[in-house]
Amino acid sequence: MNVAMVPSKKTEALASLEPLVEELMDRHLKERKLWMPSEFVPASEQMTGEELKGLDELRDRARGLPDSVRVSLALNLLTEEGLPHFHRLIAVHLGSENAWSRWNFLWTAEEDRHGCALHDYVRDARLFDMKAFEYLQYQYIEAGFDPQWHGDPYQLLAYTSLQERATQAAHANTGKLAAKYDPTIQRLLGHIAADESRHFRFYRDAFRGLLEIDSTGAMESALKVMPRLAMPGHNIAGYDDMADVVHRSGIYGPRDYRKVVQECLDNWGIADLKPVDAAGREAQDKMMAVPARLDKLAGLLERRMRSKSFSFDIIYQRVMEFDA
Ligand SMILES: [Fe+2]
Ligand SMILES: [Fe+2]
């Protein structure tokens, strides 16, 4: 760690960014269109005949959804349902009664609709063995999520930038595959992806603000999370297999993550930074080397990929076969 920026200094740096946070929040609110889960899957006491018929039709269409899309929806939904972990991390690292905490409340309210909307959809469309899914979700929350950030709030901002963009891609790509079976889920995933995209812009630009005031510290922290983005839930049984299915189905994998990293490096202008110290130059070189490193790892993974079959409780242990 850059000795000039010990954690308390980082807290001061974050406090100095509060005007920027307010500005980014204003921009966010101007661009946002608030939507509610029941606009996609109606669930009111009073429903029109058309809405009731729509639910039956939704269920019929959803029967056609391939198992790979179901697994991807399960993984996306689990990630969204990890919200208590993320809310807590943001609250712990960015404090309370400040612009960051106002953002945290706004962001949490928006994110909460994602898990809710997807949960309503998978329930009403009858996509899973619901108890098996609920059990997985329970485990996911109970397992906790304590990344080794050692109280470093910069790592949180790098992590959220990358994670928002990664989830945006996962939702949008799942939607593309699901579209020909059921346009409702694509429309819903499109709305969620658009939210993630705006969240990404918030965190990305907040992190850019950090780079302006402490480029060495910001880069050193980003380097701790960038080479391998640890998802909450990665230690849960079957999680890696689900991620493998999503990768093999062409929805989201290491090459997509590499694109996310590259996009951040470009947007943050890392290549053009002029660090004032040796530590900064070292961090800059290391950051610029991350995409090539990720490419190498992705290539290795692809070469090692063999035919494999998968089965999951959430879809009644139906066997899914994938060629190498
Ligand atoms: Fe989300
Ligand atoms: Fe988000």
Short mmCIF file of N, CA and C in Angstrom, two decimals, residues 202-302:
data_model
loop_
_atom_site.label_atom_id
_atom_site.label_comp_id
_atom_site.label_asym_id
_atom_site.label_seq_id
_atom_site.Cartn_x
_atom_site.Cartn_y
_atom_site.Cartn_z
N PHE A 202 -22.02 5.51 -12.50
CA PHE A 202 -21.81 6.18 -11.22
C PHE A 202 -20.47 5.75 -10.59
N TYR A 203 -20.30 4.43 -10.42
CA TYR A 203 -19.09 3.96 -9.73
C TYR A 203 -17.83 4.24 -10.55
N ARG A 204 -17.94 4.04 -11.84
CA ARG A 204 -16.80 4.28 -12.73
C ARG A 204 -16.34 5.74 -12.61
N ASP A 205 -17.28 6.66 -12.65
CA ASP A 205 -16.92 8.08 -12.60
C ASP A 205 -16.49 8.50 -11.20
N ALA A 206 -17.04 7.85 -10.18
CA ALA A 206 -16.57 8.13 -8.82
C ALA A 206 -15.12 7.66 -8.69
N PHE A 207 -14.83 6.50 -9.27
CA PHE A 207 -13.46 6.00 -9.20
C PHE A 207 -12.50 6.91 -9.98
N ARG A 208 -13.00 7.46 -11.07
CA ARG A 208 -12.17 8.39 -11.85
C ARG A 208 -11.85 9.63 -11.00
N GLY A 209 -12.83 10.03 -10.20
CA GLY A 209 -12.59 11.15 -9.27
C GLY A 209 -11.48 10.80 -8.30
N LEU A 210 -11.46 9.55 -7.84
CA LEU A 210 -10.40 9.09 -6.94
C LEU A 210 -9.04 9.15 -7.61
N LEU A 211 -9.02 8.71 -8.86
CA LEU A 211 -7.75 8.72 -9.61
C LEU A 211 -7.19 10.13 -9.71
N GLU A 212 -8.10 11.10 -9.78
CA GLU A 212 -7.63 12.49 -9.89
C GLU A 212 -6.98 12.99 -8.61
N ILE A 213 -7.44 12.48 -7.48
CA ILE A 213 -6.85 13.00 -6.24
C ILE A 213 -5.78 12.07 -5.65
N ASP A 214 -5.81 10.80 -6.00
CA ASP A 214 -4.80 9.87 -5.46
C ASP A 214 -4.61 8.72 -6.46
N SER A 215 -3.94 9.02 -7.55
CA SER A 215 -3.87 8.02 -8.62
C SER A 215 -3.12 6.77 -8.19
N THR A 216 -2.04 6.95 -7.44
CA THR A 216 -1.26 5.77 -7.03
C THR A 216 -2.09 4.87 -6.12
N GLY A 217 -2.71 5.46 -5.12
CA GLY A 217 -3.52 4.66 -4.18
C GLY A 217 -4.68 3.99 -4.89
N ALA A 218 -5.32 4.73 -5.80
CA ALA A 218 -6.49 4.17 -6.51
C ALA A 218 -6.05 2.98 -7.37
N MET A 219 -4.94 3.14 -8.06
CA MET A 219 -4.49 2.03 -8.93
C MET A 219 -4.05 0.83 -8.10
N GLU A 220 -3.35 1.09 -7.01
CA GLU A 220 -2.90 -0.04 -6.17
C GLU A 220 -4.09 -0.83 -5.63
N SER A 221 -5.14 -0.10 -5.27
CA SER A 221 -6.33 -0.79 -4.75
C SER A 221 -7.05 -1.55 -5.87
N ALA A 222 -7.18 -0.91 -7.04
CA ALA A 222 -7.85 -1.58 -8.16
C ALA A 222 -7.14 -2.89 -8.51
N LEU A 223 -5.82 -2.85 -8.39
CA LEU A 223 -5.05 -4.06 -8.73
C LEU A 223 -5.34 -5.23 -7.81
N LYS A 224 -5.85 -4.91 -6.62
CA LYS A 224 -6.15 -6.00 -5.68
C LYS A 224 -7.44 -6.72 -6.03
N VAL A 225 -8.33 -6.06 -6.78
CA VAL A 225 -9.61 -6.73 -7.09
C VAL A 225 -9.74 -7.09 -8.58
N MET A 226 -8.98 -6.38 -9.43
CA MET A 226 -9.18 -6.52 -10.87
C MET A 226 -8.77 -7.87 -11.48
N PRO A 227 -7.63 -8.42 -11.09
CA PRO A 227 -7.20 -9.65 -11.76
C PRO A 227 -8.20 -10.80 -11.59
N ARG A 228 -8.92 -10.82 -10.50
CA ARG A 228 -9.90 -11.89 -10.31
C ARG A 228 -11.05 -11.34 -9.48
N LEU A 229 -12.20 -11.19 -10.13
CA LEU A 229 -13.35 -10.61 -9.45
C LEU A 229 -14.08 -11.70 -8.66
N ALA A 230 -13.98 -11.64 -7.34
CA ALA A 230 -14.61 -12.68 -6.51
C ALA A 230 -16.08 -12.35 -6.29
N MET A 231 -16.94 -13.24 -6.77
CA MET A 231 -18.37 -13.03 -6.58
C MET A 231 -18.78 -13.58 -5.22
N PRO A 232 -19.74 -12.90 -4.55
CA PRO A 232 -20.24 -13.54 -3.32
C PRO A 232 -20.92 -14.83 -3.76
N GLY A 233 -20.78 -15.86 -3.00
CA GLY A 233 -21.46 -17.10 -3.38
C GLY A 233 -20.57 -18.06 -4.15
N HIS A 234 -19.34 -17.62 -4.46
CA HIS A 234 -18.48 -18.50 -5.24
C HIS A 234 -18.11 -19.77 -4.48
N ASN A 235 -18.34 -19.75 -3.16
CA ASN A 235 -18.01 -20.94 -2.36
C ASN A 235 -19.23 -21.84 -2.13
N ILE A 236 -20.34 -21.54 -2.77
CA ILE A 236 -21.55 -22.35 -2.57
C ILE A 236 -21.57 -23.53 -3.54
N ALA A 237 -22.05 -24.66 -3.05
CA ALA A 237 -22.07 -25.88 -3.86
C ALA A 237 -22.77 -25.64 -5.19
N GLY A 238 -22.11 -26.02 -6.25
CA GLY A 238 -22.71 -25.91 -7.58
C GLY A 238 -22.52 -24.56 -8.25
N TYR A 239 -21.97 -23.61 -7.50
CA TYR A 239 -21.84 -22.26 -8.06
C TYR A 239 -20.89 -22.25 -9.26
N ASP A 240 -19.75 -22.91 -9.12
CA ASP A 240 -18.78 -22.93 -10.22
C ASP A 240 -19.35 -23.64 -11.45
N ASP A 241 -20.11 -24.71 -11.21
CA ASP A 241 -20.73 -25.42 -12.34
C ASP A 241 -21.74 -24.52 -13.05
N MET A 242 -22.49 -23.75 -12.28
CA MET A 242 -23.46 -22.84 -12.90
C MET A 242 -22.73 -21.80 -13.74
N ALA A 243 -21.64 -21.26 -13.19
CA ALA A 243 -20.85 -20.27 -13.94
C ALA A 243 -20.26 -20.91 -15.19
N ASP A 244 -19.88 -22.18 -15.09
CA ASP A 244 -19.32 -22.90 -16.25
C ASP A 244 -20.38 -23.05 -17.35
N VAL A 245 -21.61 -23.39 -16.96
CA VAL A 245 -22.70 -23.51 -17.93
C VAL A 245 -22.96 -22.16 -18.63
N VAL A 246 -22.96 -21.11 -17.83
CA VAL A 246 -23.20 -19.77 -18.39
C VAL A 246 -22.09 -19.41 -19.38
N HIS A 247 -20.87 -19.80 -19.04
CA HIS A 247 -19.72 -19.56 -19.94
C HIS A 247 -19.87 -20.39 -21.21
N ARG A 248 -20.12 -21.68 -21.07
CA ARG A 248 -20.23 -22.57 -22.23
C ARG A 248 -21.42 -22.20 -23.12
N SER A 249 -22.43 -21.57 -22.55
CA SER A 249 -23.60 -21.16 -23.35
C SER A 249 -23.35 -19.84 -24.07
N GLY A 250 -22.17 -19.26 -23.88
CA GLY A 250 -21.83 -18.01 -24.55
C GLY A 250 -22.50 -16.79 -23.94
N ILE A 251 -22.96 -16.92 -22.70
CA ILE A 251 -23.65 -15.78 -22.06
C ILE A 251 -22.65 -14.85 -21.37
N TYR A 252 -21.81 -15.43 -20.57
CA TYR A 252 -20.81 -14.59 -19.88
C TYR A 252 -19.63 -15.48 -19.44
N GLY A 253 -18.44 -15.02 -19.76
CA GLY A 253 -17.25 -15.78 -19.37
C GLY A 253 -16.03 -14.89 -19.25
N PRO A 254 -14.86 -15.52 -19.13
CA PRO A 254 -13.63 -14.75 -18.92
C PRO A 254 -13.35 -13.70 -20.00
N ARG A 255 -13.71 -14.01 -21.25
CA ARG A 255 -13.46 -13.02 -22.32
C ARG A 255 -14.35 -11.77 -22.12
N ASP A 256 -15.54 -12.00 -21.59
CA ASP A 256 -16.43 -10.85 -21.32
C ASP A 256 -15.85 -10.00 -20.19
N TYR A 257 -15.30 -10.69 -19.19
CA TYR A 257 -14.72 -9.95 -18.07
C TYR A 257 -13.51 -9.13 -18.54
N ARG A 258 -12.75 -9.71 -19.45
CA ARG A 258 -11.60 -8.99 -19.99
C ARG A 258 -12.07 -7.68 -20.65
N LYS A 259 -13.20 -7.76 -21.38
CA LYS A 259 -13.74 -6.56 -22.04
C LYS A 259 -14.13 -5.50 -21.00
N VAL A 260 -14.71 -5.98 -19.89
CA VAL A 260 -15.11 -5.06 -18.81
C VAL A 260 -13.88 -4.32 -18.27
N VAL A 261 -12.82 -5.10 -18.03
CA VAL A 261 -11.58 -4.51 -17.50
C VAL A 261 -11.02 -3.49 -18.49
N GLN A 262 -10.98 -3.88 -19.77
CA GLN A 262 -10.43 -2.97 -20.79
C GLN A 262 -11.23 -1.67 -20.85
N GLU A 263 -12.55 -1.83 -20.79
CA GLU A 263 -13.41 -0.64 -20.85
C GLU A 263 -13.10 0.32 -19.70
N CYS A 264 -12.90 -0.26 -18.51
CA CYS A 264 -12.57 0.58 -17.36
C CYS A 264 -11.22 1.26 -17.54
N LEU A 265 -10.23 0.49 -17.97
CA LEU A 265 -8.88 1.08 -18.15
C LEU A 265 -8.95 2.23 -19.14
N ASP A 266 -9.69 2.03 -20.24
CA ASP A 266 -9.81 3.08 -21.26
C ASP A 266 -10.52 4.30 -20.69
N ASN A 267 -11.65 4.03 -20.02
CA ASN A 267 -12.42 5.16 -19.51
C ASN A 267 -11.65 5.95 -18.45
N TRP A 268 -10.91 5.23 -17.64
CA TRP A 268 -10.15 5.90 -16.58
C TRP A 268 -8.87 6.56 -17.12
N GLY A 269 -8.59 6.30 -18.38
CA GLY A 269 -7.38 6.90 -18.98
C GLY A 269 -6.10 6.46 -18.30
N ILE A 270 -6.05 5.20 -17.88
CA ILE A 270 -4.88 4.72 -17.14
C ILE A 270 -3.60 4.87 -17.97
N ALA A 271 -3.67 4.56 -19.26
CA ALA A 271 -2.47 4.61 -20.11
C ALA A 271 -1.87 6.02 -20.15
N ASP A 272 -2.72 7.04 -20.03
CA ASP A 272 -2.23 8.42 -20.16
C ASP A 272 -1.88 9.09 -18.84
N LEU A 273 -2.07 8.36 -17.73
CA LEU A 273 -1.74 8.98 -16.43
C LEU A 273 -0.24 9.25 -16.35
N LYS A 274 0.09 10.27 -15.59
CA LYS A 274 1.53 10.59 -15.40
C LYS A 274 1.82 10.49 -13.90
N PRO A 275 1.99 9.25 -13.41
CA PRO A 275 2.22 9.11 -11.96
C PRO A 275 3.47 9.86 -11.53
N VAL A 276 3.38 10.43 -10.33
CA VAL A 276 4.50 11.26 -9.86
C VAL A 276 5.55 10.43 -9.12
N ASP A 277 5.21 9.21 -8.75
CA ASP A 277 6.18 8.40 -8.01
C ASP A 277 6.37 7.02 -8.65
N ALA A 278 7.43 6.34 -8.18
CA ALA A 278 7.76 5.03 -8.75
C ALA A 278 6.63 4.02 -8.49
N ALA A 279 6.02 4.11 -7.29
CA ALA A 279 4.93 3.18 -6.96
C ALA A 279 3.77 3.36 -7.94
N GLY A 280 3.50 4.60 -8.30
CA GLY A 280 2.42 4.89 -9.24
C GLY A 280 2.73 4.33 -10.62
N ARG A 281 3.98 4.50 -11.04
CA ARG A 281 4.35 3.98 -12.37
C ARG A 281 4.27 2.46 -12.38
N GLU A 282 4.67 1.85 -11.30
CA GLU A 282 4.60 0.39 -11.21
C GLU A 282 3.14 -0.08 -11.27
N ALA A 283 2.29 0.60 -10.51
CA ALA A 283 0.86 0.22 -10.50
C ALA A 283 0.25 0.42 -11.88
N GLN A 284 0.63 1.51 -12.53
CA GLN A 284 0.11 1.79 -13.87
C GLN A 284 0.51 0.65 -14.84
N ASP A 285 1.79 0.26 -14.81
CA ASP A 285 2.25 -0.83 -15.69
C ASP A 285 1.48 -2.12 -15.41
N LYS A 286 1.32 -2.40 -14.12
CA LYS A 286 0.61 -3.64 -13.75
C LYS A 286 -0.84 -3.60 -14.22
N MET A 287 -1.47 -2.44 -14.07
CA MET A 287 -2.87 -2.34 -14.49
C MET A 287 -2.99 -2.53 -16.00
N MET A 288 -2.08 -1.91 -16.73
CA MET A 288 -2.15 -2.02 -18.18
C MET A 288 -1.89 -3.46 -18.64
N ALA A 289 -1.24 -4.26 -17.78
CA ALA A 289 -0.92 -5.64 -18.15
C ALA A 289 -2.07 -6.60 -17.82
N VAL A 290 -3.08 -6.12 -17.09
CA VAL A 290 -4.15 -7.04 -16.66
C VAL A 290 -4.91 -7.66 -17.84
N PRO A 291 -5.31 -6.89 -18.87
CA PRO A 291 -6.06 -7.53 -19.96
C PRO A 291 -5.30 -8.68 -20.63
N ALA A 292 -4.00 -8.48 -20.85
CA ALA A 292 -3.21 -9.55 -21.49
C ALA A 292 -3.18 -10.78 -20.58
N ARG A 293 -3.07 -10.53 -19.30
CA ARG A 293 -3.05 -11.64 -18.33
C ARG A 293 -4.39 -12.38 -18.35
N LEU A 294 -5.48 -11.63 -18.42
CA LEU A 294 -6.81 -12.25 -18.46
C LEU A 294 -7.01 -13.03 -19.76
N ASP A 295 -6.47 -12.48 -20.87
CA ASP A 295 -6.54 -13.20 -22.15
C ASP A 295 -5.83 -14.54 -22.06
N LYS A 296 -4.66 -14.49 -21.43
CA LYS A 296 -3.85 -15.71 -21.30
C LYS A 296 -4.62 -16.76 -20.50
N LEU A 297 -5.20 -16.31 -19.39
CA LEU A 297 -5.97 -17.24 -18.54
C LEU A 297 -7.19 -17.78 -19.28
N ALA A 298 -7.86 -16.90 -20.04
CA ALA A 298 -9.05 -17.34 -20.79
C ALA A 298 -8.65 -18.37 -21.85
N GLY A 299 -7.51 -18.12 -22.52
CA GLY A 299 -7.02 -19.05 -23.54
C GLY A 299 -6.71 -20.41 -22.93
N LEU A 300 -6.08 -20.37 -21.77
CA LEU A 300 -5.72 -21.61 -21.07
C LEU A 300 -6.98 -22.40 -20.73
N LEU A 301 -7.96 -21.67 -20.24
CA LEU A 301 -9.23 -22.29 -19.85
C LEU A 301 -9.91 -22.91 -21.08
N GLU A 302 -9.88 -22.18 -22.18
CA GLU A 302 -10.53 -22.68 -23.40
C GLU A 302 -9.82 -23.93 -23.92
#
